[in-house]
Coordinates of N, CA and C in Angstrom, one line a residue:
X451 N 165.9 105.6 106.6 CA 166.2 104.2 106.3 C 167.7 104.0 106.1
X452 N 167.9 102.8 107.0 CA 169.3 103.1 107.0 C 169.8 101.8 105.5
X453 N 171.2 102.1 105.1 CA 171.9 101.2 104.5 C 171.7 99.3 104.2
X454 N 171.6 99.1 105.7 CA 171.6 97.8 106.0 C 170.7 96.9 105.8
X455 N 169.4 98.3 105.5 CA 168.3 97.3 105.6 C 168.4 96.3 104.3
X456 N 168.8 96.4 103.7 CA 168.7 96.1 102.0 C 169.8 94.5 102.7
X457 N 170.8 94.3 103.9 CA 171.2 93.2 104.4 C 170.9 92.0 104.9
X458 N 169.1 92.5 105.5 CA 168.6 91.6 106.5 C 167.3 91.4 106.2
X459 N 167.8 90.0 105.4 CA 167.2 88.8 105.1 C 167.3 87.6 105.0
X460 N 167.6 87.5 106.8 CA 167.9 86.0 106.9 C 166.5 85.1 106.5
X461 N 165.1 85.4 107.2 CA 164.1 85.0 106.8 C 164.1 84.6 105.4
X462 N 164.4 85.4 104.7 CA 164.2 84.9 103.1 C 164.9 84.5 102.2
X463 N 166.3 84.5 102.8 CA 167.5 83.6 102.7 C 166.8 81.7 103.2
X464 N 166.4 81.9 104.3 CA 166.4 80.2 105.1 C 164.7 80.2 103.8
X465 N 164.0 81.2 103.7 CA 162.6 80.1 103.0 C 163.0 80.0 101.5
X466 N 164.4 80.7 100.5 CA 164.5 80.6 99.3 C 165.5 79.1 99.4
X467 N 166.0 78.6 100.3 CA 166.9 77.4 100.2 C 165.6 76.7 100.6
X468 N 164.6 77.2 101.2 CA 163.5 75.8 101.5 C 162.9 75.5 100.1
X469 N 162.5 76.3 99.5 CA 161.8 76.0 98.1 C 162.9 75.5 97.3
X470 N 164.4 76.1 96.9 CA 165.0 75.4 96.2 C 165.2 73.6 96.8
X471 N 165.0 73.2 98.0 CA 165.0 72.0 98.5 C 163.8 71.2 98.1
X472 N 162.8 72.2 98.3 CA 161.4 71.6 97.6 C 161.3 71.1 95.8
X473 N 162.3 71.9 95.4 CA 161.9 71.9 93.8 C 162.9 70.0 93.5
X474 N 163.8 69.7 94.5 CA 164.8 68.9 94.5 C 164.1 67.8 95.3
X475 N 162.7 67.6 95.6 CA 162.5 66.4 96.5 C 162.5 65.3 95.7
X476 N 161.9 65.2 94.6 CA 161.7 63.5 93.6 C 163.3 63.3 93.6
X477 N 164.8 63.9 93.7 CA 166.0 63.7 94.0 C 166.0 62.7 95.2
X478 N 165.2 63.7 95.8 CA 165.9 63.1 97.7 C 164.8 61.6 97.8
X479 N 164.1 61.5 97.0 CA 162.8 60.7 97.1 C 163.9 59.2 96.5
X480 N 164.5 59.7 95.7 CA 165.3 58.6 94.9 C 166.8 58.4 95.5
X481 N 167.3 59.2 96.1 CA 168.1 59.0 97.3 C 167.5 57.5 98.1
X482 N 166.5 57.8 98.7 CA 165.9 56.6 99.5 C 165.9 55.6 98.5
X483 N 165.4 55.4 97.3 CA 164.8 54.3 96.6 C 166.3 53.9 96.5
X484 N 167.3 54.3 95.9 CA 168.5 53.8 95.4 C 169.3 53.2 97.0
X485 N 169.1 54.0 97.8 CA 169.4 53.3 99.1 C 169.0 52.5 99.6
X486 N 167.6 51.8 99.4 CA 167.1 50.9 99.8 C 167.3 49.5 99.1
X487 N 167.9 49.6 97.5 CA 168.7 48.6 96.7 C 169.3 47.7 97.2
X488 N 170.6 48.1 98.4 CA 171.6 47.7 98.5 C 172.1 47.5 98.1
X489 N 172.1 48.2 96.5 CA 173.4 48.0 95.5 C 173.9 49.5 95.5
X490 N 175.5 48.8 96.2 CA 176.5 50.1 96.1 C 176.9 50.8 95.4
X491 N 177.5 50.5 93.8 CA 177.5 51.0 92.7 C 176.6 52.2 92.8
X492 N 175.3 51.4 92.3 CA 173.7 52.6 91.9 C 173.9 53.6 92.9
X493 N 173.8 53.6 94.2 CA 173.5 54.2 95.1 C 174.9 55.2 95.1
X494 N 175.9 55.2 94.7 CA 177.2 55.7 94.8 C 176.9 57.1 93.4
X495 N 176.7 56.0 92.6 CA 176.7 56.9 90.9 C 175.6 58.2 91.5
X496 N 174.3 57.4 92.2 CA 173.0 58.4 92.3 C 173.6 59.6 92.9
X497 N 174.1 59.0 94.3 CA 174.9 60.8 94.5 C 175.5 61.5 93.8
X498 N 176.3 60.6 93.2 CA 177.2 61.4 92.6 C 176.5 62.7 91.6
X499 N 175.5 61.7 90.8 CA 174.7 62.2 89.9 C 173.5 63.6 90.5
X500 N 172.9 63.7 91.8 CA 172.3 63.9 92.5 C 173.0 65.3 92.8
X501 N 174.3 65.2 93.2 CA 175.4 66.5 93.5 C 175.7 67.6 92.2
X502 N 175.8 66.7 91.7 CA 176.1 67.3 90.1 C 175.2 68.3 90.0
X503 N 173.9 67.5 89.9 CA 172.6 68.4 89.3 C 172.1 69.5 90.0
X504 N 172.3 69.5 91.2 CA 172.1 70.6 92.7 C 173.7 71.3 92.3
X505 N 174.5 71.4 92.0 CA 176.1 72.2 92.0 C 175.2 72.8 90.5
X506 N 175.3 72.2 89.6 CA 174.6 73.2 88.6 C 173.7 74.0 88.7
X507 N 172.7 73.5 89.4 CA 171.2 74.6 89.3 C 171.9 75.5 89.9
X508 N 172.5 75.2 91.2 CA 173.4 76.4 92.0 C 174.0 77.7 91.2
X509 N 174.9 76.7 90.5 CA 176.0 77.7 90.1 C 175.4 78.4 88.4
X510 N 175.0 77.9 87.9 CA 174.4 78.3 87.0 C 173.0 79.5 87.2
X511 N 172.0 79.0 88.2 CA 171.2 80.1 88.9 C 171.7 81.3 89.2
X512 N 172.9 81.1 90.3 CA 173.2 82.1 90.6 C 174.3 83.1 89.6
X513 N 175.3 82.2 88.6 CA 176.0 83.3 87.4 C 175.2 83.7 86.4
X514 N 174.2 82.7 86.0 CA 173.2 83.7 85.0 C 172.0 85.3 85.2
X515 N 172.1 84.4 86.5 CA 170.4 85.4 87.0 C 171.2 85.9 88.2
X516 N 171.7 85.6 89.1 CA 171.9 85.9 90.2 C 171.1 85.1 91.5
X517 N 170.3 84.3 90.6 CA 169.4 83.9 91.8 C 168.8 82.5 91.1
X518 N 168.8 81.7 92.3 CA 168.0 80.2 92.3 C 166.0 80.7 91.9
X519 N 165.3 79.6 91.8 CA 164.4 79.8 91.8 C 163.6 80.7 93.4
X520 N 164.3 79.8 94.2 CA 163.6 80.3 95.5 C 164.2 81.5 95.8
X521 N 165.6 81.7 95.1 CA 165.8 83.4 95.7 C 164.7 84.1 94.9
X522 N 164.6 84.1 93.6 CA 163.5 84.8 92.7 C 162.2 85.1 93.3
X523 N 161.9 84.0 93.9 CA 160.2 84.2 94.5 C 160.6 84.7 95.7
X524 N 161.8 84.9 96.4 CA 161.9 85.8 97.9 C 162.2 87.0 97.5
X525 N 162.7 87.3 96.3 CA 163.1 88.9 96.1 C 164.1 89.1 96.3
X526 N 165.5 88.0 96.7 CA 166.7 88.4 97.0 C 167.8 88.0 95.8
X527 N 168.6 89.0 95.3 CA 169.2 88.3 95.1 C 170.7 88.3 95.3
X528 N 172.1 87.4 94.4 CA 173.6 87.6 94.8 C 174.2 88.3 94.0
X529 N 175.0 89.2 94.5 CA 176.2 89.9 93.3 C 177.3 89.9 94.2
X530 N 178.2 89.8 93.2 CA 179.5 90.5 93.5 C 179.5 91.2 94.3
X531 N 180.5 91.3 95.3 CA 180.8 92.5 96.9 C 180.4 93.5 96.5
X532 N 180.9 94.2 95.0 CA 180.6 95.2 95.1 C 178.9 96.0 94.5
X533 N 178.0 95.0 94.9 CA 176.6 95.1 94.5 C 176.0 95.8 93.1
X534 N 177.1 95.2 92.4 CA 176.9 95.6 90.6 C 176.5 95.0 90.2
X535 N 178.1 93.9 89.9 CA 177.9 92.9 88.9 C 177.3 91.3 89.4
X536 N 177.0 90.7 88.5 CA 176.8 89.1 89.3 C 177.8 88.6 89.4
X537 N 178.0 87.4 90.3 CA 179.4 86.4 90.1 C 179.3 85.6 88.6
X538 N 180.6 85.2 88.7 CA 180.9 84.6 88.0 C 180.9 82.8 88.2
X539 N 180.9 82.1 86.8 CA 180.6 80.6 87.0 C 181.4 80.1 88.3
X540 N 182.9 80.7 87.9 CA 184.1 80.0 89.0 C 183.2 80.7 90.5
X541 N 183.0 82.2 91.1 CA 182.6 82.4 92.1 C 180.8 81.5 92.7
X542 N 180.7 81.3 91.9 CA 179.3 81.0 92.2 C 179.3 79.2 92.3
X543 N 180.7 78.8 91.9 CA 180.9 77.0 92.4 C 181.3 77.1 93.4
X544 N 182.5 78.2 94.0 CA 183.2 78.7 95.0 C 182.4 78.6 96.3
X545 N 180.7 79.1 96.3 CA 179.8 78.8 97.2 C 179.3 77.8 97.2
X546 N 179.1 77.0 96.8 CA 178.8 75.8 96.5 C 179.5 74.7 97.1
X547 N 181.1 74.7 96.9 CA 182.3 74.0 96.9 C 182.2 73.1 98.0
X548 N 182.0 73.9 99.3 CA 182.2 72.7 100.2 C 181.0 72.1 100.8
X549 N 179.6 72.2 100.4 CA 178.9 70.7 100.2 C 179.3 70.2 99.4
X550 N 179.8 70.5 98.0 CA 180.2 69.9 96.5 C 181.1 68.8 97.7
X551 N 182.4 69.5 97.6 CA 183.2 68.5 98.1 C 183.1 67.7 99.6
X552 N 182.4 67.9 100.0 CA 182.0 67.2 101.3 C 181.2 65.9 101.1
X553 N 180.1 66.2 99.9 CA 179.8 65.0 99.3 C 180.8 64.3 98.8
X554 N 181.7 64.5 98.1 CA 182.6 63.9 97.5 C 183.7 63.1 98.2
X555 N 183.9 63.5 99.0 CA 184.6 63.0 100.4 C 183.8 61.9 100.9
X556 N 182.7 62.3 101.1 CA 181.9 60.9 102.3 C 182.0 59.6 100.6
X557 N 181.5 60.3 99.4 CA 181.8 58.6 98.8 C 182.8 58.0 98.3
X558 N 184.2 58.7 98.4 CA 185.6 58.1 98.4 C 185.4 57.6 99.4
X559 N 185.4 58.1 100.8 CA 185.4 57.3 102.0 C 185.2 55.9 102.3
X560 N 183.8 56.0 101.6 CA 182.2 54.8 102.0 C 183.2 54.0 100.6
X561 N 183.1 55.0 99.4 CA 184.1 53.2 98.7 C 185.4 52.7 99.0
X562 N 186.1 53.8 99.5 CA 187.3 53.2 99.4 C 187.1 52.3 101.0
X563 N 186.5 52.2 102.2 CA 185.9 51.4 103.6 C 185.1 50.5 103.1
X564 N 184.4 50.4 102.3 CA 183.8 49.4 101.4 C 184.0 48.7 100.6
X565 N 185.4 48.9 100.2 CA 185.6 47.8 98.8 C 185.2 46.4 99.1
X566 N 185.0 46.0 99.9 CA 185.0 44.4 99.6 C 183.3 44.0 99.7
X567 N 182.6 44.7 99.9 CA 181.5 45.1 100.2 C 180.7 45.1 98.8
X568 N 179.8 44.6 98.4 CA 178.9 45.1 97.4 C 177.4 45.6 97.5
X569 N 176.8 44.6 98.5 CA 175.4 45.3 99.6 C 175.7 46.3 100.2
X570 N 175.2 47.4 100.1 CA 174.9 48.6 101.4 C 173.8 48.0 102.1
X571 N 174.2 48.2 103.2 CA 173.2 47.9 104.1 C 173.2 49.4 105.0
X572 N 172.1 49.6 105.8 CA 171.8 51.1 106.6 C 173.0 50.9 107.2
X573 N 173.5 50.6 108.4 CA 174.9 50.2 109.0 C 176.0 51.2 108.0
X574 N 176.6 50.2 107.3 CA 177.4 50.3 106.4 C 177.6 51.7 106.3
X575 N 176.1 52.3 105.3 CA 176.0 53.7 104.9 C 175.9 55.0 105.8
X576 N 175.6 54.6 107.5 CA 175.5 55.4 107.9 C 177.0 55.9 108.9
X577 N 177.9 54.8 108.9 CA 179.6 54.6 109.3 C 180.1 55.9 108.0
X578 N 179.6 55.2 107.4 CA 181.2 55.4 106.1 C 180.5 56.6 104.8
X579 N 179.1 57.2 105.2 CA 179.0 58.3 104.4 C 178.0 59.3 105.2
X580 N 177.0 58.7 105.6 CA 176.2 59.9 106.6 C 177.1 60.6 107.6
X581 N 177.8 59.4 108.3 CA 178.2 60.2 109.4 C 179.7 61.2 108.9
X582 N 179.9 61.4 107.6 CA 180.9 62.1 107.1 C 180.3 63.6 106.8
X583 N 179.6 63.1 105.7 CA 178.7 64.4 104.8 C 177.4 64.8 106.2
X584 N 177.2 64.1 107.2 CA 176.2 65.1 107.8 C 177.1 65.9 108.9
X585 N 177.8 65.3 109.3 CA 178.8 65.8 110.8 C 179.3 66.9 109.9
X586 N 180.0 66.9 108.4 CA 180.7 68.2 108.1 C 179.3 69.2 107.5
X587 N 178.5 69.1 107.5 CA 177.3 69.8 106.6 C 176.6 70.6 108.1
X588 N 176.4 70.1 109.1 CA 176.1 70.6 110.3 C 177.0 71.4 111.2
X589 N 178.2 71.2 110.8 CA 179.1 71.8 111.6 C 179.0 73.1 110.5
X590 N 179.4 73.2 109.1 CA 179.3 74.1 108.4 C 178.1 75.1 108.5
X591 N 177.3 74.8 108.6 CA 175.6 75.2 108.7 C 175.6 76.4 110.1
X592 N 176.7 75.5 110.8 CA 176.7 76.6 112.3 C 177.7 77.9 111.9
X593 N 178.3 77.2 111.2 CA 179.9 78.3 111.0 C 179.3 79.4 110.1
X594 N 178.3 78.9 109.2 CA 178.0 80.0 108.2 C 176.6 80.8 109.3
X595 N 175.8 80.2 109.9 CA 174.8 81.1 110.9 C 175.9 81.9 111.6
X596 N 176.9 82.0 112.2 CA 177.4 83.1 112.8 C 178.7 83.5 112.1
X597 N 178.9 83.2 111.2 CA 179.6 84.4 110.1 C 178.4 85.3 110.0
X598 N 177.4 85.1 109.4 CA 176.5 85.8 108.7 C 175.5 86.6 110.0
X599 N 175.4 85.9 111.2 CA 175.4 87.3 112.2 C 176.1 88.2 112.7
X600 N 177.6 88.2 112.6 CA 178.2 88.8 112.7 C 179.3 89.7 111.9
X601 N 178.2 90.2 111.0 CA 178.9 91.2 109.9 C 177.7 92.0 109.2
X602 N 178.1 93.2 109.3 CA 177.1 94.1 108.5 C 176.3 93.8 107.3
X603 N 177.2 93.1 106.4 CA 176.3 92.9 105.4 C 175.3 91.5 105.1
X604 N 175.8 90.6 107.0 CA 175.0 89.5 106.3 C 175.7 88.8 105.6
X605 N 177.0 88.6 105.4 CA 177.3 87.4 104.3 C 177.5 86.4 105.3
X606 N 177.3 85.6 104.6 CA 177.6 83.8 105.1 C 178.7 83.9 104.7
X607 N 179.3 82.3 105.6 CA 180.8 82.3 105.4 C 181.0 82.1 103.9
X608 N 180.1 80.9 102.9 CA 180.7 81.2 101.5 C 179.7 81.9 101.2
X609 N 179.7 83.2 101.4 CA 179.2 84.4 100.6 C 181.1 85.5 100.4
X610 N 181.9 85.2 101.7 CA 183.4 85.6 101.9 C 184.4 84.9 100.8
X611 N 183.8 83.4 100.8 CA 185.1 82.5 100.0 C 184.7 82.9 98.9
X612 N 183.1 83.5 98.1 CA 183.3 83.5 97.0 C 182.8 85.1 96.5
X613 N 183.4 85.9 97.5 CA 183.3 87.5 97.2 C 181.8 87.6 96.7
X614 N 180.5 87.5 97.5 CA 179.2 87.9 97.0 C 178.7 88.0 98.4
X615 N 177.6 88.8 97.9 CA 177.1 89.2 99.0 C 175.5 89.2 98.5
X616 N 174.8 89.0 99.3 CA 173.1 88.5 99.0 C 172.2 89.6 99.5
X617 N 171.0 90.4 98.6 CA 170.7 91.7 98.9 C 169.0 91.2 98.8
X618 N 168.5 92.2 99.5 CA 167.1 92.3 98.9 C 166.9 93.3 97.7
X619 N 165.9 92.9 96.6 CA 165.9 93.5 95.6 C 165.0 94.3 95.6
X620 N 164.2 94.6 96.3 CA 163.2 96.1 96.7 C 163.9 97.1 97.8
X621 N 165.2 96.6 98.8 CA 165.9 97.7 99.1 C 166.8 98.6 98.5
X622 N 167.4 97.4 97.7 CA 168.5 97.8 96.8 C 168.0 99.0 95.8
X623 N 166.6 98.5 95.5 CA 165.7 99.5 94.5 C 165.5 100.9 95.1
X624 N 165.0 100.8 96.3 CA 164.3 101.7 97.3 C 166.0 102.3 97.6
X625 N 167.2 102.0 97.8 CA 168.2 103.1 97.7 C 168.6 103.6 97.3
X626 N 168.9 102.9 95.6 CA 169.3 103.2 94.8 C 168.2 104.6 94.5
X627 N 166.8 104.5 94.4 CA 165.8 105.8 94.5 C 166.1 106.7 94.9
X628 N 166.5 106.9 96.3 CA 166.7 107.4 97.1 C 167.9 108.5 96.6
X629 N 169.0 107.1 96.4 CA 170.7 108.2 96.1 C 169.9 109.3 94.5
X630 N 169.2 108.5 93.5 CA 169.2 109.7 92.6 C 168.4 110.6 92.6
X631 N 167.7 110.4 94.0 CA 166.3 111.8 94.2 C 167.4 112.5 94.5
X632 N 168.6 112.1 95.6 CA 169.1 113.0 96.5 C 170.5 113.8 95.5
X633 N 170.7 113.1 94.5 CA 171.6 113.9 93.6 C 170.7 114.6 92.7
X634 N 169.2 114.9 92.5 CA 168.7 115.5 91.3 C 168.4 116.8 93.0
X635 N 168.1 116.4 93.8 CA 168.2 117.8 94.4 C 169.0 118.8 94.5
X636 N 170.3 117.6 94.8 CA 171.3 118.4 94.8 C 171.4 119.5 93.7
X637 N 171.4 118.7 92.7 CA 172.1 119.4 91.3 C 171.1 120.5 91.3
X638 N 169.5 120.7 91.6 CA 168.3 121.4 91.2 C 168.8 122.4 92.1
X639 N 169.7 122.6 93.3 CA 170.0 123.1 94.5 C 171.5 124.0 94.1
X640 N 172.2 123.6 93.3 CA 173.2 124.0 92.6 C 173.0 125.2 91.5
X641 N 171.6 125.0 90.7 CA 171.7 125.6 89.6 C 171.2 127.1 90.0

């Protein structure tokens, strides 16, 4: 068994962000409700508010435990490069960061194109914030699929910006086994 295997888990990387998206739908459910208001304000704050609480589970998931809910039920989780310690609050916003701020971008944008504006209307919202936050979220989404194919360990591009690397936790186990069978031989081999 080689090293790497404990790398390759894209499968359970893409279904632990599907369940963490699942645990977040009464969010996205209220995304629509608040957008369908037409009032700018509400709909502005809800992201705002909406980001916040997704940047925390994040960053707090991953510096306490190492792992979101959905990494937990996939078996994977993140540490530090050097597959010790976990990140830290600062590295674990670090991955986060640029949906954080890409949301944040599209609603400076949409208010500051909107000031005179107090109805959102679909139009409106899809000029001056979809087509910000989805054009940079999709472009990123490609950048991080081929960082993360083309590196031994599997990191995504912010797995680089924030020094972590994402493991399976039955290989890591299953090596780690391995290295201290293969030092108690040794030593049994020594004496």
């Amino acid at each position: 068994m080689t090293s790497t295997c404990k790398y390759n888990i894209f499968g359970k990387r893409f279904l632990a962000g599907l369940i963490d998206s699942l645990i977040f739908i009464p969010f996205s459910m209220l995304d629509n409700k608040f957008e369908e208001t037409g009032n700018k304000a509400l709909f502005i704050c809800w992201i705002l508010f909406h980001t916040v609480c997704w940047t925390l589970y994040v960053v707090i998931g991953h510096s306490i435990y190492g792992q979101t809910i959905g990494k937990r039920l996939m078996g994977i989780k993140v540490f530090n490069v050097n597959e010790k310690d976990l990140i830290s609050y600062e590295h674990a916003f670090l991955r986060e960061s640029v949906y954080f701020f890409t949301v944040i971008a599209g609603v400076i944008y949409l208010t500051i194109n909107t000031s005179k504006v107090l109805i959102l209307n679909e139009e409106i919202k899809d000029t001056y914030y979809n087509d910000i936050v989805g054009l940079t979220s999709g472009v990123w989404l490609i950048l991080e699929l081929l960082t993360m194919w083309f590196n031994k360990k599997r990191r995504a591009l912010h797995d680089f910006i924030a020094g972590s690397v994402v493991v399976d936790l039955t290989e890591l186990r299953r090596e780690d086994l391995e290295k201290r069978q293969n030092e108690l031989i040794t030593s049994l081999q020594n004496k």
